[in-house]
PDB file of C-alpha atoms in Angstrom:
ATOM      1  CA  UNK A   6     -25.408  50.794 -41.094  1.00  0.00           C
ATOM      2  CA  UNK A   7     -27.023  49.118 -44.115  1.00  0.00           C
ATOM      3  CA  UNK A   8     -29.217  50.815 -46.681  1.00  0.00           C
ATOM      4  CA  UNK A   9     -31.913  51.801 -44.181  1.00  0.00           C
ATOM      5  CA  UNK A  10     -29.336  53.173 -41.740  1.00  0.00           C
ATOM      6  CA  UNK A  11     -27.615  55.163 -44.466  1.00  0.00           C
ATOM      7  CA  UNK A  12     -30.834  56.905 -45.434  1.00  0.00           C
ATOM      8  CA  UNK A  13     -31.846  57.665 -41.838  1.00  0.00           C
ATOM      9  CA  UNK A  14     -28.427  58.932 -40.752  1.00  0.00           C
ATOM     10  CA  UNK A  15     -28.078  60.963 -43.950  1.00  0.00           C
ATOM     11  CA  UNK A  16     -31.459  62.579 -43.375  1.00  0.00           C
ATOM     12  CA  UNK A  17     -30.539  63.475 -39.802  1.00  0.00           C
ATOM     13  CA  UNK A  18     -27.176  64.911 -40.770  1.00  0.00           C
ATOM     14  CA  UNK A  19     -28.905  67.102 -43.331  1.00  0.00           C
ATOM     15  CA  UNK A  20     -31.209  68.550 -40.651  1.00  0.00           C
ATOM     16  CA  UNK A  21     -30.670  72.030 -39.256  1.00  0.00           C
ATOM     17  CA  UNK A  22     -28.887  70.939 -36.054  1.00  0.00           C
ATOM     18  CA  UNK A  23     -27.173  67.822 -37.417  1.00  0.00           C
ATOM     19  CA  UNK A  24     -28.276  65.757 -34.388  1.00  0.00           C
ATOM     20  CA  UNK A  25     -29.439  62.150 -34.671  1.00  0.00           C
ATOM     21  CA  UNK A  26     -33.130  62.129 -33.758  1.00  0.00           C
ATOM     22  CA  UNK A  27     -34.796  58.807 -32.989  1.00  0.00           C
ATOM     23  CA  UNK A  28     -38.201  60.402 -32.550  1.00  0.00           C
ATOM     24  CA  UNK A  29     -39.102  60.656 -36.222  1.00  0.00           C
ATOM     25  CA  UNK A  30     -41.812  58.960 -38.234  1.00  0.00           C
ATOM     26  CA  UNK A  31     -40.870  56.024 -40.417  1.00  0.00           C
ATOM     27  CA  UNK A  32     -41.391  55.596 -44.149  1.00  0.00           C
ATOM     28  CA  UNK A  33     -43.507  52.959 -45.864  1.00  0.00           C
ATOM     29  CA  UNK A  34     -41.484  50.881 -48.318  1.00  0.00           C
ATOM     30  CA  UNK A  35     -41.975  47.741 -50.370  1.00  0.00           C
ATOM     31  CA  UNK A  36     -39.257  45.106 -50.458  1.00  0.00           C
ATOM     32  CA  UNK A  37     -38.335  41.469 -50.481  1.00  0.00           C
ATOM     33  CA  UNK A  38     -37.347  40.474 -46.947  1.00  0.00           C
ATOM     34  CA  UNK A  39     -35.076  37.568 -46.144  1.00  0.00           C
ATOM     35  CA  UNK A  40     -34.079  35.845 -42.922  1.00  0.00           C
ATOM     36  CA  UNK A  41     -31.094  33.532 -42.502  1.00  0.00           C
ATOM     37  CA  UNK A  42     -30.205  31.496 -39.419  1.00  0.00           C
ATOM     38  CA  UNK A  43     -27.518  28.993 -38.421  1.00  0.00           C
ATOM     39  CA  UNK A  44     -29.016  25.806 -36.952  1.00  0.00           C
ATOM     40  CA  UNK A  45     -27.686  24.070 -33.824  1.00  0.00           C
ATOM     41  CA  UNK A  46     -26.113  27.331 -32.709  1.00  0.00           C
ATOM     42  CA  UNK A  47     -26.520  26.789 -28.964  1.00  0.00           C
ATOM     43  CA  UNK A  48     -24.461  23.605 -29.187  1.00  0.00           C
ATOM     44  CA  UNK A  49     -21.887  25.337 -31.387  1.00  0.00           C
ATOM     45  CA  UNK A  50     -21.531  28.144 -28.853  1.00  0.00           C
ATOM     46  CA  UNK A  51     -21.025  25.653 -26.034  1.00  0.00           C
ATOM     47  CA  UNK A  52     -18.375  23.779 -28.037  1.00  0.00           C
ATOM     48  CA  UNK A  53     -16.491  26.653 -29.666  1.00  0.00           C
ATOM     49  CA  UNK A  54     -16.590  29.071 -26.707  1.00  0.00           C
ATOM     50  CA  UNK A  55     -14.697  32.268 -27.686  1.00  0.00           C
ATOM     51  CA  UNK A  56     -14.140  30.979 -31.222  1.00  0.00           C
ATOM     52  CA  UNK A  57     -17.884  31.087 -31.896  1.00  0.00           C
ATOM     53  CA  UNK A  58     -17.375  34.766 -32.786  1.00  0.00           C
ATOM     54  CA  UNK A  59     -15.011  33.716 -35.560  1.00  0.00           C
ATOM     55  CA  UNK A  60     -17.582  31.189 -36.751  1.00  0.00           C
ATOM     56  CA  UNK A  61     -20.418  33.736 -36.839  1.00  0.00           C
ATOM     57  CA  UNK A  62     -18.352  36.352 -38.625  1.00  0.00           C
ATOM     58  CA  UNK A  63     -17.131  33.911 -41.264  1.00  0.00           C
ATOM     59  CA  UNK A  64     -20.740  32.959 -41.991  1.00  0.00           C
ATOM     60  CA  UNK A  65     -21.745  36.638 -41.977  1.00  0.00           C
ATOM     61  CA  UNK A  66     -18.979  37.416 -44.447  1.00  0.00           C
ATOM     62  CA  UNK A  67     -20.377  34.875 -46.901  1.00  0.00           C
ATOM     63  CA  UNK A  68     -24.015  35.918 -46.416  1.00  0.00           C
ATOM     64  CA  UNK A  69     -23.288  39.646 -46.660  1.00  0.00           C
ATOM     65  CA  UNK A  70     -21.208  39.299 -49.821  1.00  0.00           C
ATOM     66  CA  UNK A  71     -23.785  37.084 -51.520  1.00  0.00           C
ATOM     67  CA  UNK A  72     -26.599  39.491 -50.701  1.00  0.00           C
ATOM     68  CA  UNK A  73     -24.710  42.628 -51.700  1.00  0.00           C
ATOM     69  CA  UNK A  74     -23.492  40.932 -54.855  1.00  0.00           C
ATOM     70  CA  UNK A  75     -27.118  40.242 -55.760  1.00  0.00           C
ATOM     71  CA  UNK A  76     -28.539  43.752 -55.304  1.00  0.00           C
ATOM     72  CA  UNK A  77     -29.618  43.358 -51.674  1.00  0.00           C
ATOM     73  CA  UNK A  78     -28.553  44.909 -48.395  1.00  0.00           C
ATOM     74  CA  UNK A  79     -27.825  43.475 -44.961  1.00  0.00           C
ATOM     75  CA  UNK A  80     -30.005  45.230 -42.405  1.00  0.00           C
ATOM     76  CA  UNK A  81     -29.437  43.484 -39.092  1.00  0.00           C
ATOM     77  CA  UNK A  82     -27.161  40.950 -37.421  1.00  0.00           C
ATOM     78  CA  UNK A  83     -29.066  39.087 -34.691  1.00  0.00           C
ATOM     79  CA  UNK A  84     -26.578  36.638 -33.204  1.00  0.00           C
ATOM     80  CA  UNK A  85     -26.751  33.623 -35.490  1.00  0.00           C
ATOM     81  CA  UNK A  86     -29.422  35.226 -37.697  1.00  0.00           C
ATOM     82  CA  UNK A  87     -29.528  37.986 -40.299  1.00  0.00           C
ATOM     83  CA  UNK A  88     -32.255  40.193 -41.768  1.00  0.00           C
ATOM     84  CA  UNK A  89     -31.668  40.946 -45.456  1.00  0.00           C
ATOM     85  CA  UNK A  90     -33.590  43.352 -47.693  1.00  0.00           C
ATOM     86  CA  UNK A  91     -34.082  43.802 -51.439  1.00  0.00           C
ATOM     87  CA  UNK A  92     -35.938  47.121 -51.939  1.00  0.00           C
ATOM     88  CA  UNK A  93     -38.387  47.306 -54.835  1.00  0.00           C
ATOM     89  CA  UNK A  94     -37.371  50.713 -56.102  1.00  0.00           C
ATOM     90  CA  UNK A  95     -40.452  51.399 -58.199  1.00  0.00           C
ATOM     91  CA  UNK A  96     -42.966  50.606 -55.446  1.00  0.00           C
ATOM     92  CA  UNK A  97     -44.829  53.677 -54.170  1.00  0.00           C
ATOM     93  CA  UNK A  98     -45.145  54.454 -50.466  1.00  0.00           C
ATOM     94  CA  UNK A  99     -48.915  54.919 -50.655  1.00  0.00           C
ATOM     95  CA  UNK A 100     -49.874  51.731 -52.492  1.00  0.00           C
ATOM     96  CA  UNK A 101     -51.656  49.107 -50.420  1.00  0.00           C
ATOM     97  CA  UNK A 102     -50.433  46.329 -52.680  1.00  0.00           C
ATOM     98  CA  UNK A 103     -47.565  45.985 -55.136  1.00  0.00           C
ATOM     99  CA  UNK A 104     -48.517  44.531 -58.491  1.00  0.00           C
ATOM    100  CA  UNK A 105     -46.828  41.369 -59.689  1.00  0.00           C
ATOM    101  CA  UNK A 106     -44.963  43.379 -62.336  1.00  0.00           C
ATOM    102  CA  UNK A 107     -43.395  45.525 -59.600  1.00  0.00           C
ATOM    103  CA  UNK A 108     -42.563  42.542 -57.409  1.00  0.00           C
ATOM    104  CA  UNK A 109     -40.484  41.137 -60.256  1.00  0.00           C
ATOM    105  CA  UNK A 110     -39.023  44.502 -61.194  1.00  0.00           C
ATOM    106  CA  UNK A 111     -36.263  44.262 -63.760  1.00  0.00           C
ATOM    107  CA  UNK A 112     -32.678  44.868 -62.768  1.00  0.00           C
ATOM    108  CA  UNK A 113     -30.722  47.296 -64.917  1.00  0.00           C
ATOM    109  CA  UNK A 114     -28.347  46.527 -67.796  1.00  0.00           C
ATOM    110  CA  UNK A 115     -31.018  44.640 -69.743  1.00  0.00           C
ATOM    111  CA  UNK A 116     -30.123  41.320 -68.153  1.00  0.00           C
ATOM    112  CA  UNK A 117     -33.762  40.273 -67.899  1.00  0.00           C
ATOM    113  CA  UNK A 118     -33.163  39.316 -64.276  1.00  0.00           C
ATOM    114  CA  UNK A 119     -35.464  40.558 -61.545  1.00  0.00           C
ATOM    115  CA  UNK A 120     -35.033  41.612 -57.932  1.00  0.00           C
ATOM    116  CA  UNK A 121     -36.755  38.350 -57.000  1.00  0.00           C
ATOM    117  CA  UNK A 122     -34.228  36.430 -59.125  1.00  0.00           C
ATOM    118  CA  UNK A 123     -31.398  38.182 -57.289  1.00  0.00           C
ATOM    119  CA  UNK A 124     -32.792  37.410 -53.835  1.00  0.00           C
ATOM    120  CA  UNK A 125     -33.299  33.736 -54.587  1.00  0.00           C
ATOM    121  CA  UNK A 126     -29.899  33.441 -56.290  1.00  0.00           C
ATOM    122  CA  UNK A 127     -28.188  34.888 -53.201  1.00  0.00           C
ATOM    123  CA  UNK A 128     -29.956  32.375 -50.981  1.00  0.00           C
ATOM    124  CA  UNK A 129     -29.003  29.473 -53.246  1.00  0.00           C
ATOM    125  CA  UNK A 130     -25.357  30.509 -53.545  1.00  0.00           C
ATOM    126  CA  UNK A 131     -24.810  31.333 -49.877  1.00  0.00           C
ATOM    127  CA  UNK A 132     -25.130  27.802 -48.401  1.00  0.00           C
ATOM    128  CA  UNK A 133     -22.897  26.408 -51.150  1.00  0.00           C
ATOM    129  CA  UNK A 134     -20.135  28.862 -50.256  1.00  0.00           C
ATOM    130  CA  UNK A 135     -20.619  28.307 -46.522  1.00  0.00           C
ATOM    131  CA  UNK A 136     -20.329  24.535 -47.006  1.00  0.00           C
ATOM    132  CA  UNK A 137     -16.937  24.905 -48.693  1.00  0.00           C
ATOM    133  CA  UNK A 138     -15.510  27.707 -46.546  1.00  0.00           C
ATOM    134  CA  UNK A 139     -12.112  26.493 -45.236  1.00  0.00           C
ATOM    135  CA  UNK A 140     -12.281  28.347 -41.900  1.00  0.00           C
ATOM    136  CA  UNK A 141     -15.790  27.071 -41.192  1.00  0.00           C
ATOM    137  CA  UNK A 142     -14.722  23.534 -42.085  1.00  0.00           C
ATOM    138  CA  UNK A 143     -11.792  23.881 -39.686  1.00  0.00           C
ATOM    139  CA  UNK A 144     -13.969  25.132 -36.831  1.00  0.00           C
ATOM    140  CA  UNK A 145     -16.580  22.460 -37.484  1.00  0.00           C
ATOM    141  CA  UNK A 146     -13.927  19.740 -37.383  1.00  0.00           C
ATOM    142  CA  UNK A 147     -12.696  20.541 -33.864  1.00  0.00           C
ATOM    143  CA  UNK A 148     -12.828  17.685 -31.354  1.00  0.00           C
ATOM    144  CA  UNK A 149     -15.403  19.484 -29.198  1.00  0.00           C
ATOM    145  CA  UNK A 150     -17.842  19.999 -32.071  1.00  0.00           C
ATOM    146  CA  UNK A 151     -17.415  16.498 -33.478  1.00  0.00           C
ATOM    147  CA  UNK A 152     -17.885  14.918 -30.057  1.00  0.00           C
ATOM    148  CA  UNK A 153     -21.141  16.813 -29.529  1.00  0.00           C
ATOM    149  CA  UNK A 154     -22.351  16.494 -33.151  1.00  0.00           C
ATOM    150  CA  UNK A 155     -20.533  13.673 -34.996  1.00  0.00           C
ATOM    151  CA  UNK A 156     -20.082  14.449 -38.690  1.00  0.00           C
ATOM    152  CA  UNK A 157     -21.158  18.064 -38.140  1.00  0.00           C
ATOM    153  CA  UNK A 158     -21.640  20.269 -41.187  1.00  0.00           C
ATOM    154  CA  UNK A 159     -22.978  23.817 -41.141  1.00  0.00           C
ATOM    155  CA  UNK A 160     -26.738  23.819 -41.664  1.00  0.00           C
ATOM    156  CA  UNK A 161     -28.702  27.002 -42.278  1.00  0.00           C
ATOM    157  CA  UNK A 162     -32.285  28.020 -42.957  1.00  0.00           C
ATOM    158  CA  UNK A 163     -33.459  30.720 -45.374  1.00  0.00           C
ATOM    159  CA  UNK A 164     -36.846  32.436 -45.704  1.00  0.00           C
ATOM    160  CA  UNK A 165     -38.055  34.983 -48.290  1.00  0.00           C
ATOM    161  CA  UNK A 166     -41.245  37.053 -48.379  1.00  0.00           C
ATOM    162  CA  UNK A 167     -42.389  40.177 -50.252  1.00  0.00           C
ATOM    163  CA  UNK A 168     -44.486  43.028 -48.887  1.00  0.00           C
ATOM    164  CA  UNK A 169     -44.614  46.441 -47.280  1.00  0.00           C
ATOM    165  CA  UNK A 170     -42.839  47.567 -44.119  1.00  0.00           C
ATOM    166  CA  UNK A 171     -42.164  50.718 -42.144  1.00  0.00           C
ATOM    167  CA  UNK A 172     -38.504  51.670 -42.389  1.00  0.00           C
ATOM    168  CA  UNK A 173     -37.171  53.851 -39.606  1.00  0.00           C
ATOM    169  CA  UNK A 174     -35.082  54.448 -36.525  1.00  0.00           C
ATOM    170  CA  UNK A 175     -35.884  52.280 -33.495  1.00  0.00           C
ATOM    171  CA  UNK A 176     -34.545  53.177 -30.067  1.00  0.00           C
ATOM    172  CA  UNK A 177     -33.581  56.280 -28.146  1.00  0.00           C
ATOM    173  CA  UNK A 178     -30.829  58.891 -27.940  1.00  0.00           C
ATOM    174  CA  UNK A 179     -28.717  56.279 -26.121  1.00  0.00           C
ATOM    175  CA  UNK A 180     -29.075  53.439 -28.655  1.00  0.00           C
ATOM    176  CA  UNK A 181     -30.599  53.434 -32.101  1.00  0.00           C
ATOM    177  CA  UNK A 182     -31.094  50.828 -34.820  1.00  0.00           C
ATOM    178  CA  UNK A 183     -32.337  51.351 -38.348  1.00  0.00           C
ATOM    179  CA  UNK A 184     -34.712  48.571 -39.282  1.00  0.00           C
ATOM    180  CA  UNK A 185     -38.119  47.492 -40.607  1.00  0.00           C
ATOM    181  CA  UNK A 186     -41.391  46.820 -38.787  1.00  0.00           C
ATOM    182  CA  UNK A 187     -44.115  44.798 -40.483  1.00  0.00           C
ATOM    183  CA  UNK A 188     -45.999  41.512 -40.366  1.00  0.00           C
ATOM    184  CA  UNK A 189     -44.255  40.812 -43.674  1.00  0.00           C
ATOM    185  CA  UNK A 190     -40.850  40.899 -41.990  1.00  0.00           C
ATOM    186  CA  UNK A 191     -42.174  38.531 -39.325  1.00  0.00           C
ATOM    187  CA  UNK A 192     -43.482  36.172 -42.008  1.00  0.00           C
ATOM    188  CA  UNK A 193     -40.035  35.986 -43.620  1.00  0.00           C
ATOM    189  CA  UNK A 194     -38.693  34.938 -40.217  1.00  0.00           C
ATOM    190  CA  UNK A 195     -41.419  32.297 -39.836  1.00  0.00           C
ATOM    191  CA  UNK A 196     -40.654  30.898 -43.293  1.00  0.00           C
ATOM    192  CA  UNK A 197     -37.017  30.561 -42.307  1.00  0.00           C
ATOM    193  CA  UNK A 198     -38.006  28.743 -39.099  1.00  0.00           C
ATOM    194  CA  UNK A 199     -40.304  26.414 -41.055  1.00  0.00           C
ATOM    195  CA  UNK A 200     -37.493  25.426 -43.423  1.00  0.00           C
ATOM    196  CA  UNK A 201     -36.156  23.062 -40.750  1.00  0.00           C
ATOM    197  CA  UNK A 202     -39.573  21.421 -40.347  1.00  0.00           C
ATOM    198  CA  UNK A 203     -39.787  20.787 -44.082  1.00  0.00           C
ATOM    199  CA  UNK A 204     -36.173  19.664 -44.324  1.00  0.00           C
ATOM    200  CA  UNK A 205     -35.219  22.253 -46.959  1.00  0.00           C
ATOM    201  CA  UNK A 206     -32.704  25.088 -47.061  1.00  0.00           C
ATOM    202  CA  UNK A 207     -34.966  27.773 -48.540  1.00  0.00           C
ATOM    203  CA  UNK A 208     -38.671  28.539 -48.179  1.00  0.00           C
ATOM    204  CA  UNK A 209     -40.281  31.478 -49.967  1.00  0.00           C
ATOM    205  CA  UNK A 210     -43.843  32.717 -50.316  1.00  0.00           C
ATOM    206  CA  UNK A 211     -45.775  32.724 -53.579  1.00  0.00           C
TER     207      UNK A 211
END
């Protein structure tokens, strides 16, 4: 369920009736939001057919492990894209803006690293591990993929942005997702999309 889902489900289970209630107000949080997407995915789906699920899950395995290993959490899988979150623990819910010192909040153990360092490190490491993943290399080398995209190698885009968002349950009693709503989340997605236009792997806001 991710970090957001864990909090929401835990809160519901601690309620008097123990029922999952989608009709609850969200909570304002501050975080670093990241979006990741696999490029040329429509062509990959057409070429790999059923095996595209293996492809997506191998990529997801790399992305998820990199993010979790760098103090983040994986919030949502959206086909060939992922929404990742690095909460800024010391940010208050009522603050309109987070100071620079909070945005670069120190990680524990006296390492001197920051949450921002962790987010960027995850996004630098992830494409390197994807590029050398044996199963992804095997799938990318199939005749169908190489015929459609000669010399194909996995290409991905990454976007990072910091700001506030409303964390909460989205949906109904029939289907519910725990996620984040904010223009800041949308901007992280736009930065990821712009990475292809600039010909870079990672774009992040200042």
